[in-house]
PDB file of C-alpha atoms in Angstrom:
ATOM      1  CA  ASP A   1     -44.379  92.148 101.625  1.00 73.00           C
ATOM      2  CA  GLN A   2     -43.677  90.984  98.083  1.00 84.00           C
ATOM      3  CA  GLN A   3     -45.643  87.746  97.697  1.00 93.00           C
ATOM      4  CA  VAL A   4     -44.616  87.239  94.073  1.00 95.00           C
ATOM      5  CA  LYS A   5     -40.961  87.785  93.294  1.00 95.00           C
ATOM      6  CA  GLN A   6     -39.117  88.075  90.033  1.00 96.00           C
ATOM      7  CA  ASN A   7     -35.523  88.362  91.151  1.00 92.00           C
ATOM      8  CA  SER A   8     -34.010  89.051  87.750  1.00 95.00           C
ATOM      9  CA  PRO A   9     -34.881  92.576  86.661  1.00 94.00           C
ATOM     10  CA  SER A  10     -33.437  91.953  83.217  1.00 96.00           C
ATOM     11  CA  LEU A  11     -32.377  89.163  80.883  1.00 97.00           C
ATOM     12  CA  SER A  12     -30.585  89.238  77.530  1.00 98.00           C
ATOM     13  CA  VAL A  13     -30.850  86.293  75.144  1.00 98.00           C
ATOM     14  CA  GLN A  14     -29.730  85.748  71.586  1.00 97.00           C
ATOM     15  CA  GLU A  15     -32.318  85.233  68.893  1.00 97.00           C
ATOM     16  CA  GLY A  16     -33.092  81.550  68.432  1.00 97.00           C
ATOM     17  CA  ARG A  17     -32.001  80.580  71.934  1.00 98.00           C
ATOM     18  CA  ILE A  18     -34.190  79.714  74.893  1.00 98.00           C
ATOM     19  CA  SER A  19     -35.350  82.430  77.285  1.00 98.00           C
ATOM     20  CA  ILE A  20     -36.100  81.300  80.835  1.00 98.00           C
ATOM     21  CA  LEU A  21     -37.881  83.718  83.129  1.00 98.00           C
ATOM     22  CA  ASN A  22     -38.270  82.780  86.772  1.00 98.00           C
ATOM     23  CA  CYS A  23     -40.812  83.604  89.431  1.00 98.00           C
ATOM     24  CA  ASP A  24     -41.057  82.665  93.103  1.00 98.00           C
ATOM     25  CA  TYR A  25     -44.005  83.081  95.423  1.00 97.00           C
ATOM     26  CA  THR A  26     -44.525  82.880  99.154  1.00 96.00           C
ATOM     27  CA  ASN A  27     -48.299  82.594  99.545  1.00 93.00           C
ATOM     28  CA  SER A  28     -49.271  78.914  99.622  1.00 92.00           C
ATOM     29  CA  MET A  29     -52.890  79.917  98.939  1.00 90.00           C
ATOM     30  CA  PHE A  30     -52.067  80.901  95.371  1.00 91.00           C
ATOM     31  CA  ASP A  31     -53.846  78.512  93.064  1.00 87.00           C
ATOM     32  CA  TYR A  32     -53.588  79.963  89.584  1.00 89.00           C
ATOM     33  CA  PHE A  33     -50.606  81.545  87.882  1.00 92.00           C
ATOM     34  CA  LEU A  34     -50.360  83.708  84.793  1.00 91.00           C
ATOM     35  CA  TRP A  35     -47.685  85.331  82.689  1.00 95.00           C
ATOM     36  CA  TYR A  36     -48.218  88.693  81.050  1.00 94.00           C
ATOM     37  CA  LYS A  37     -46.078  90.517  78.513  1.00 96.00           C
ATOM     38  CA  LYS A  38     -45.928  94.286  78.490  1.00 94.00           C
ATOM     39  CA  TYR A  39     -44.584  96.726  75.933  1.00 93.00           C
ATOM     40  CA  PRO A  40     -43.827 100.338  76.932  1.00 88.00           C
ATOM     41  CA  ALA A  41     -46.901 102.567  77.134  1.00 84.00           C
ATOM     42  CA  GLU A  42     -49.237  99.604  76.690  1.00 89.00           C
ATOM     43  CA  GLY A  43     -51.223  97.409  79.023  1.00 92.00           C
ATOM     44  CA  PRO A  44     -50.154  93.870  79.943  1.00 93.00           C
ATOM     45  CA  THR A  45     -51.078  91.188  77.424  1.00 93.00           C
ATOM     46  CA  PHE A  46     -51.974  87.717  78.642  1.00 90.00           C
ATOM     47  CA  LEU A  47     -49.542  85.025  77.502  1.00 94.00           C
ATOM     48  CA  ILE A  48     -50.144  81.762  79.284  1.00 93.00           C
ATOM     49  CA  SER A  49     -51.500  80.429  82.552  1.00 91.00           C
ATOM     50  CA  ILE A  50     -51.280  77.344  84.708  1.00 92.00           C
ATOM     51  CA  SER A  51     -53.482  75.905  87.404  1.00 89.00           C
ATOM     52  CA  SER A  52     -51.929  74.493  90.559  1.00 90.00           C
ATOM     53  CA  ILE A  53     -53.153  71.012  89.640  1.00 91.00           C
ATOM     54  CA  LYS A  54     -50.736  70.953  86.716  1.00 93.00           C
ATOM     55  CA  ASP A  55     -46.978  71.181  86.527  1.00 95.00           C
ATOM     56  CA  LYS A  56     -46.670  72.187  82.885  1.00 97.00           C
ATOM     57  CA  ASN A  57     -48.662  74.045  80.279  1.00 97.00           C
ATOM     58  CA  GLU A  58     -47.551  74.627  76.735  1.00 97.00           C
ATOM     59  CA  ASP A  59     -48.768  77.021  74.056  1.00 96.00           C
ATOM     60  CA  GLY A  60     -46.666  77.269  70.929  1.00 97.00           C
ATOM     61  CA  ARG A  61     -43.272  78.712  71.780  1.00 98.00           C
ATOM     62  CA  PHE A  62     -44.301  79.371  75.387  1.00 98.00           C
ATOM     63  CA  THR A  63     -44.193  76.807  78.184  1.00 98.00           C
ATOM     64  CA  VAL A  64     -44.846  77.449  81.844  1.00 98.00           C
ATOM     65  CA  PHE A  65     -43.564  75.076  84.507  1.00 98.00           C
ATOM     66  CA  LEU A  66     -44.861  75.016  88.065  1.00 97.00           C
ATOM     67  CA  ASN A  67     -43.068  73.468  91.050  1.00 97.00           C
ATOM     68  CA  LYS A  68     -45.516  73.790  93.939  1.00 95.00           C
ATOM     69  CA  SER A  69     -43.229  72.324  96.566  1.00 95.00           C
ATOM     70  CA  ALA A  70     -40.576  74.922  95.736  1.00 97.00           C
ATOM     71  CA  LYS A  71     -43.173  77.666  95.150  1.00 97.00           C
ATOM     72  CA  HIS A  72     -41.489  78.385  91.868  1.00 97.00           C
ATOM     73  CA  LEU A  73     -42.612  78.803  88.308  1.00 97.00           C
ATOM     74  CA  SER A  74     -40.807  79.572  85.120  1.00 98.00           C
ATOM     75  CA  LEU A  75     -41.663  80.678  81.609  1.00 98.00           C
ATOM     76  CA  HIS A  76     -39.681  79.197  78.745  1.00 98.00           C
ATOM     77  CA  ILE A  77     -39.695  80.841  75.341  1.00 98.00           C
ATOM     78  CA  VAL A  78     -38.132  78.857  72.557  1.00 97.00           C
ATOM     79  CA  PRO A  79     -36.960  79.893  70.094  1.00 98.00           C
ATOM     80  CA  SER A  80     -36.690  83.495  71.254  1.00 98.00           C
ATOM     81  CA  GLN A  81     -37.487  86.178  68.695  1.00 97.00           C
ATOM     82  CA  PRO A  82     -36.691  89.917  68.657  1.00 96.00           C
ATOM     83  CA  GLY A  83     -40.417  90.664  68.989  1.00 95.00           C
ATOM     84  CA  ASP A  84     -40.360  88.917  72.354  1.00 97.00           C
ATOM     85  CA  SER A  85     -38.380  91.840  73.788  1.00 97.00           C
ATOM     86  CA  ALA A  86     -40.657  93.262  76.484  1.00 97.00           C
ATOM     87  CA  VAL A  87     -41.235  93.213  80.223  1.00 96.00           C
ATOM     88  CA  TYR A  88     -42.702  89.945  81.490  1.00 97.00           C
ATOM     89  CA  PHE A  89     -44.815  89.854  84.613  1.00 96.00           C
ATOM     90  CA  CYS A  90     -45.641  86.804  86.649  1.00 96.00           C
ATOM     91  CA  ALA A  91     -49.004  86.982  88.446  1.00 93.00           C
ATOM     92  CA  ALA A  92     -50.867  84.768  90.883  1.00 92.00           C
ATOM     93  CA  SER A  93     -54.413  84.392  92.158  1.00 88.00           C
ATOM     94  CA  GLU A  94     -55.784  82.726  95.291  1.00 83.00           C
ATOM     95  CA  TRP A  95     -59.030  81.819  93.612  1.00 71.00           C
ATOM     96  CA  ALA A  96     -58.821  78.633  91.605  1.00 57.00           C
ATOM     97  CA  GLY A  97     -58.511  79.469  87.957  1.00 51.00           C
ATOM     98  CA  THR A  98     -59.834  82.984  88.175  1.00 54.00           C
ATOM     99  CA  ALA A  99     -58.384  86.293  87.135  1.00 59.00           C
ATOM    100  CA  SER A 100     -59.707  88.013  90.214  1.00 69.00           C
ATOM    101  CA  LYS A 101     -57.321  90.020  92.362  1.00 81.00           C
ATOM    102  CA  LEU A 102     -54.027  89.138  90.776  1.00 88.00           C
ATOM    103  CA  THR A 103     -50.776  89.655  92.668  1.00 91.00           C
ATOM    104  CA  PHE A 104     -48.001  90.665  90.303  1.00 93.00           C
ATOM    105  CA  GLY A 105     -44.241  90.387  90.455  1.00 95.00           C
ATOM    106  CA  THR A 106     -42.062  93.365  89.633  1.00 93.00           C
ATOM    107  CA  GLY A 107     -41.282  92.130  86.133  1.00 95.00           C
ATOM    108  CA  THR A 108     -38.283  90.956  84.118  1.00 97.00           C
ATOM    109  CA  ARG A 109     -37.175  92.946  81.100  1.00 97.00           C
ATOM    110  CA  LEU A 110     -36.260  90.535  78.294  1.00 98.00           C
ATOM    111  CA  GLN A 111     -34.022  91.712  75.495  1.00 98.00           C
ATOM    112  CA  VAL A 112     -33.655  89.383  72.529  1.00 97.00           C
ATOM    113  CA  THR A 113     -30.606  90.302  70.510  1.00 96.00           C
ATOM    114  CA  LEU A 114     -29.813  89.482  66.905  1.00 90.00           C
TER     115      LEU A 114
ATOM    116  CA  ASN B   1     -64.315  93.510  68.923  1.00 50.00           C
ATOM    117  CA  ALA B   2     -62.714  96.428  70.684  1.00 69.00           C
ATOM    118  CA  GLY B   3     -60.497  95.692  73.636  1.00 91.00           C
ATOM    119  CA  VAL B   4     -60.603  97.330  77.033  1.00 95.00           C
ATOM    120  CA  MET B   5     -60.692 101.070  76.475  1.00 96.00           C
ATOM    121  CA  GLN B   6     -59.275 103.497  78.986  1.00 97.00           C
ATOM    122  CA  ASN B   7     -59.360 107.257  78.808  1.00 96.00           C
ATOM    123  CA  PRO B   8     -57.690 109.525  79.017  1.00 97.00           C
ATOM    124  CA  ARG B   9     -54.329 107.945  78.166  1.00 96.00           C
ATOM    125  CA  HIS B  10     -52.512 110.754  79.926  1.00 97.00           C
ATOM    126  CA  LEU B  11     -53.835 112.991  82.665  1.00 98.00           C
ATOM    127  CA  VAL B  12     -52.063 115.851  84.392  1.00 98.00           C
ATOM    128  CA  ARG B  13     -53.498 117.257  87.591  1.00 98.00           C
ATOM    129  CA  ARG B  14     -52.292 119.813  90.083  1.00 98.00           C
ATOM    130  CA  ARG B  15     -52.088 118.837  93.731  1.00 97.00           C
ATOM    131  CA  GLY B  16     -55.507 119.062  95.338  1.00 97.00           C
ATOM    132  CA  GLN B  17     -57.485 118.536  92.138  1.00 98.00           C
ATOM    133  CA  GLU B  18     -59.660 115.554  91.320  1.00 98.00           C
ATOM    134  CA  ALA B  19     -58.753 112.870  88.810  1.00 98.00           C
ATOM    135  CA  ARG B  20     -61.353 110.746  87.019  1.00 98.00           C
ATOM    136  CA  LEU B  21     -60.193 107.709  85.099  1.00 98.00           C
ATOM    137  CA  ARG B  22     -62.586 105.841  82.831  1.00 98.00           C
ATOM    138  CA  CYS B  23     -62.638 102.237  81.742  1.00 97.00           C
ATOM    139  CA  SER B  24     -64.950 100.599  79.224  1.00 97.00           C
ATOM    140  CA  PRO B  25     -64.642  96.806  79.446  1.00 95.00           C
ATOM    141  CA  MET B  26     -64.624  94.502  76.486  1.00 93.00           C
ATOM    142  CA  LYS B  27     -68.026  93.760  75.022  1.00 91.00           C
ATOM    143  CA  GLY B  28     -69.777  91.098  77.047  1.00 87.00           C
ATOM    144  CA  HIS B  29     -67.508  91.530  80.063  1.00 89.00           C
ATOM    145  CA  SER B  30     -69.215  92.374  83.331  1.00 89.00           C
ATOM    146  CA  HIS B  31     -66.213  92.176  85.676  1.00 91.00           C
ATOM    147  CA  VAL B  32     -63.742  95.033  85.993  1.00 93.00           C
ATOM    148  CA  TYR B  33     -60.499  95.274  87.940  1.00 93.00           C
ATOM    149  CA  TRP B  34     -58.331  98.319  88.606  1.00 96.00           C
ATOM    150  CA  TYR B  35     -54.585  98.094  89.162  1.00 96.00           C
ATOM    151  CA  ARG B  36     -51.938 100.710  89.858  1.00 96.00           C
ATOM    152  CA  GLN B  37     -48.333 100.554  88.762  1.00 94.00           C
ATOM    153  CA  LEU B  38     -45.844 102.824  90.476  1.00 89.00           C
ATOM    154  CA  PRO B  39     -42.493 103.460  88.755  1.00 82.00           C
ATOM    155  CA  GLU B  40     -40.194 100.415  88.800  1.00 79.00           C
ATOM    156  CA  GLU B  41     -42.851  98.272  90.482  1.00 84.00           C
ATOM    157  CA  GLY B  42     -45.324  95.611  89.465  1.00 87.00           C
ATOM    158  CA  LEU B  43     -49.042  96.161  89.175  1.00 92.00           C
ATOM    159  CA  LYS B  44     -50.895  96.325  92.480  1.00 94.00           C
ATOM    160  CA  PHE B  45     -54.532  95.293  92.762  1.00 93.00           C
ATOM    161  CA  MET B  46     -56.882  98.063  93.837  1.00 95.00           C
ATOM    162  CA  VAL B  47     -60.509  97.056  93.367  1.00 94.00           C
ATOM    163  CA  TYR B  48     -62.748  94.465  91.717  1.00 92.00           C
ATOM    164  CA  LEU B  49     -66.218  95.447  90.550  1.00 93.00           C
ATOM    165  CA  GLN B  50     -69.182  93.910  88.848  1.00 91.00           C
ATOM    166  CA  LYS B  51     -72.037  95.951  87.468  1.00 88.00           C
ATOM    167  CA  GLU B  52     -73.289  98.183  90.305  1.00 88.00           C
ATOM    168  CA  ASN B  53     -71.366  96.212  92.922  1.00 92.00           C
ATOM    169  CA  ILE B  54     -67.960  96.440  94.555  1.00 93.00           C
ATOM    170  CA  ILE B  55     -66.768  92.886  95.103  1.00 89.00           C
ATOM    171  CA  ASP B  56     -63.343  93.475  96.626  1.00 89.00           C
ATOM    172  CA  GLU B  57     -61.786  96.832  97.454  1.00 92.00           C
ATOM    173  CA  SER B  58     -59.042  95.538  99.711  1.00 91.00           C
ATOM    174  CA  GLY B  59     -56.341  97.264  97.642  1.00 93.00           C
ATOM    175  CA  MET B  60     -57.922 100.694  97.637  1.00 95.00           C
ATOM    176  CA  PRO B  61     -56.439 103.400  99.852  1.00 94.00           C
ATOM    177  CA  LYS B  62     -58.901 104.204 102.616  1.00 91.00           C
ATOM    178  CA  GLU B  63     -59.209 107.858 101.757  1.00 95.00           C
ATOM    179  CA  ARG B  64     -59.601 109.916  98.583  1.00 97.00           C
ATOM    180  CA  PHE B  65     -60.046 106.896  96.275  1.00 98.00           C
ATOM    181  CA  SER B  66     -63.360 105.520  95.081  1.00 97.00           C
ATOM    182  CA  ALA B  67     -64.562 103.349  92.222  1.00 97.00           C
ATOM    183  CA  GLU B  68     -67.863 102.584  90.582  1.00 96.00           C
ATOM    184  CA  PHE B  69     -69.205 100.499  87.734  1.00 96.00           C
ATOM    185  CA  PRO B  70     -72.735 101.694  87.001  1.00 93.00           C
ATOM    186  CA  LYS B  71     -75.398  99.755  85.176  1.00 90.00           C
ATOM    187  CA  GLU B  72     -74.809 101.926  82.132  1.00 90.00           C
ATOM    188  CA  GLY B  73     -71.518 103.444  81.115  1.00 92.00           C
ATOM    189  CA  PRO B  74     -67.885 102.913  81.962  1.00 96.00           C
ATOM    190  CA  SER B  75     -66.247 102.121  85.255  1.00 97.00           C
ATOM    191  CA  ILE B  76     -64.816 105.190  86.944  1.00 98.00           C
ATOM    192  CA  LEU B  77     -61.856 105.395  89.297  1.00 98.00           C
ATOM    193  CA  ARG B  78     -61.978 108.686  91.156  1.00 98.00           C
ATOM    194  CA  ILE B  79     -59.125 110.200  93.105  1.00 98.00           C
ATOM    195  CA  GLN B  80     -59.939 113.274  95.133  1.00 98.00           C
ATOM    196  CA  GLN B  81     -57.402 115.873  96.260  1.00 98.00           C
ATOM    197  CA  VAL B  82     -54.560 114.243  94.396  1.00 98.00           C
ATOM    198  CA  VAL B  83     -51.025 114.259  95.811  1.00 97.00           C
ATOM    199  CA  ARG B  84     -47.693 113.689  94.082  1.00 95.00           C
ATOM    200  CA  GLY B  85     -47.603 110.109  95.340  1.00 94.00           C
ATOM    201  CA  ASP B  86     -50.687 109.331  93.250  1.00 96.00           C
ATOM    202  CA  SER B  87     -48.610 109.714  90.085  1.00 96.00           C
ATOM    203  CA  ALA B  88     -48.656 106.282  88.486  1.00 96.00           C
ATOM    204  CA  ALA B  89     -50.040 104.244  85.627  1.00 96.00           C
ATOM    205  CA  TYR B  90     -53.559 103.017  86.337  1.00 97.00           C
ATOM    206  CA  PHE B  91     -54.667  99.927  84.465  1.00 96.00           C
ATOM    207  CA  CYS B  92     -58.131  98.537  84.092  1.00 95.00           C
ATOM    208  CA  ALA B  93     -58.814  94.923  83.186  1.00 93.00           C
ATOM    209  CA  SER B  94     -62.022  93.087  82.394  1.00 91.00           C
ATOM    210  CA  SER B  95     -63.196  89.512  82.250  1.00 87.00           C
ATOM    211  CA  PRO B  96     -66.461  87.907  81.165  1.00 83.00           C
ATOM    212  CA  ASN B  97     -66.987  86.446  84.619  1.00 74.00           C
ATOM    213  CA  GLY B  98     -65.093  85.644  87.764  1.00 65.00           C
ATOM    214  CA  GLY B  99     -65.143  81.927  87.186  1.00 64.00           C
ATOM    215  CA  ALA B 100     -62.511  79.312  86.613  1.00 60.00           C
ATOM    216  CA  ASN B 101     -59.882  79.602  83.890  1.00 61.00           C
ATOM    217  CA  THR B 102     -60.737  83.219  83.288  1.00 69.00           C
ATOM    218  CA  GLU B 103     -58.262  85.597  81.749  1.00 77.00           C
ATOM    219  CA  ALA B 104     -58.247  89.277  82.517  1.00 82.00           C
ATOM    220  CA  PHE B 105     -57.706  91.534  79.508  1.00 88.00           C
ATOM    221  CA  PHE B 106     -55.995  94.823  80.213  1.00 93.00           C
ATOM    222  CA  GLY B 107     -56.449  98.262  78.755  1.00 95.00           C
ATOM    223  CA  GLN B 108     -53.553 100.499  77.746  1.00 95.00           C
ATOM    224  CA  GLY B 109     -53.649 102.384  80.999  1.00 96.00           C
ATOM    225  CA  THR B 110     -53.988 105.978  82.120  1.00 97.00           C
ATOM    226  CA  ARG B 111     -50.795 107.700  83.132  1.00 96.00           C
ATOM    227  CA  LEU B 112     -51.565 110.166  85.877  1.00 97.00           C
ATOM    228  CA  THR B 113     -49.040 112.882  86.627  1.00 97.00           C
ATOM    229  CA  VAL B 114     -49.592 115.119  89.620  1.00 97.00           C
ATOM    230  CA  VAL B 115     -47.664 118.382  89.481  1.00 96.00           C
TER     231      VAL B 115
END
């Protein structure tokens, strides 16, 4: 039972354009959502998070949007850079604002082309 | 300030042997989480520990797997009598506490191969 779903296994975007990565979830108890970036042979690196009481959180080039009624969140990267090429994981937690027991999606591989 | 340190980075075991994976959390972090990533899948939660206590082990297989986080020293994930299906990347993460707005910082992982 995949409670966090990233339906696009891969995405290719030109440098300078916007990258939009999507994530859907089924568990209505999820209260805190995070995005991680992962390079090959490395551990996930935290990017940005959002609490369920918000619908948007922005940090530099990264913005996360949350639509609770649709159980959907998205990560926008603008402008995209070649160094953004990596696998992006969406993760969710039932405990408000905590990193405990995260449920991860299967990841989306982003390729930013020149 | 060193990040989360995991060792070894790569571990090869024959079927039936024991595997011991170590995780040293970031300085000042007292909460440790272990995750497993099978090929082509996302990370799956295994266990959440604080110093000397297991808080949540709902993701741990019932047999052969155990974890500890002693008062002194690293957290250890132990897999007894390994089987081929245990081959995966095992990631450890740490956080300063389990409270609100807490990020978990991940180590580079241990890639276990069972031959």
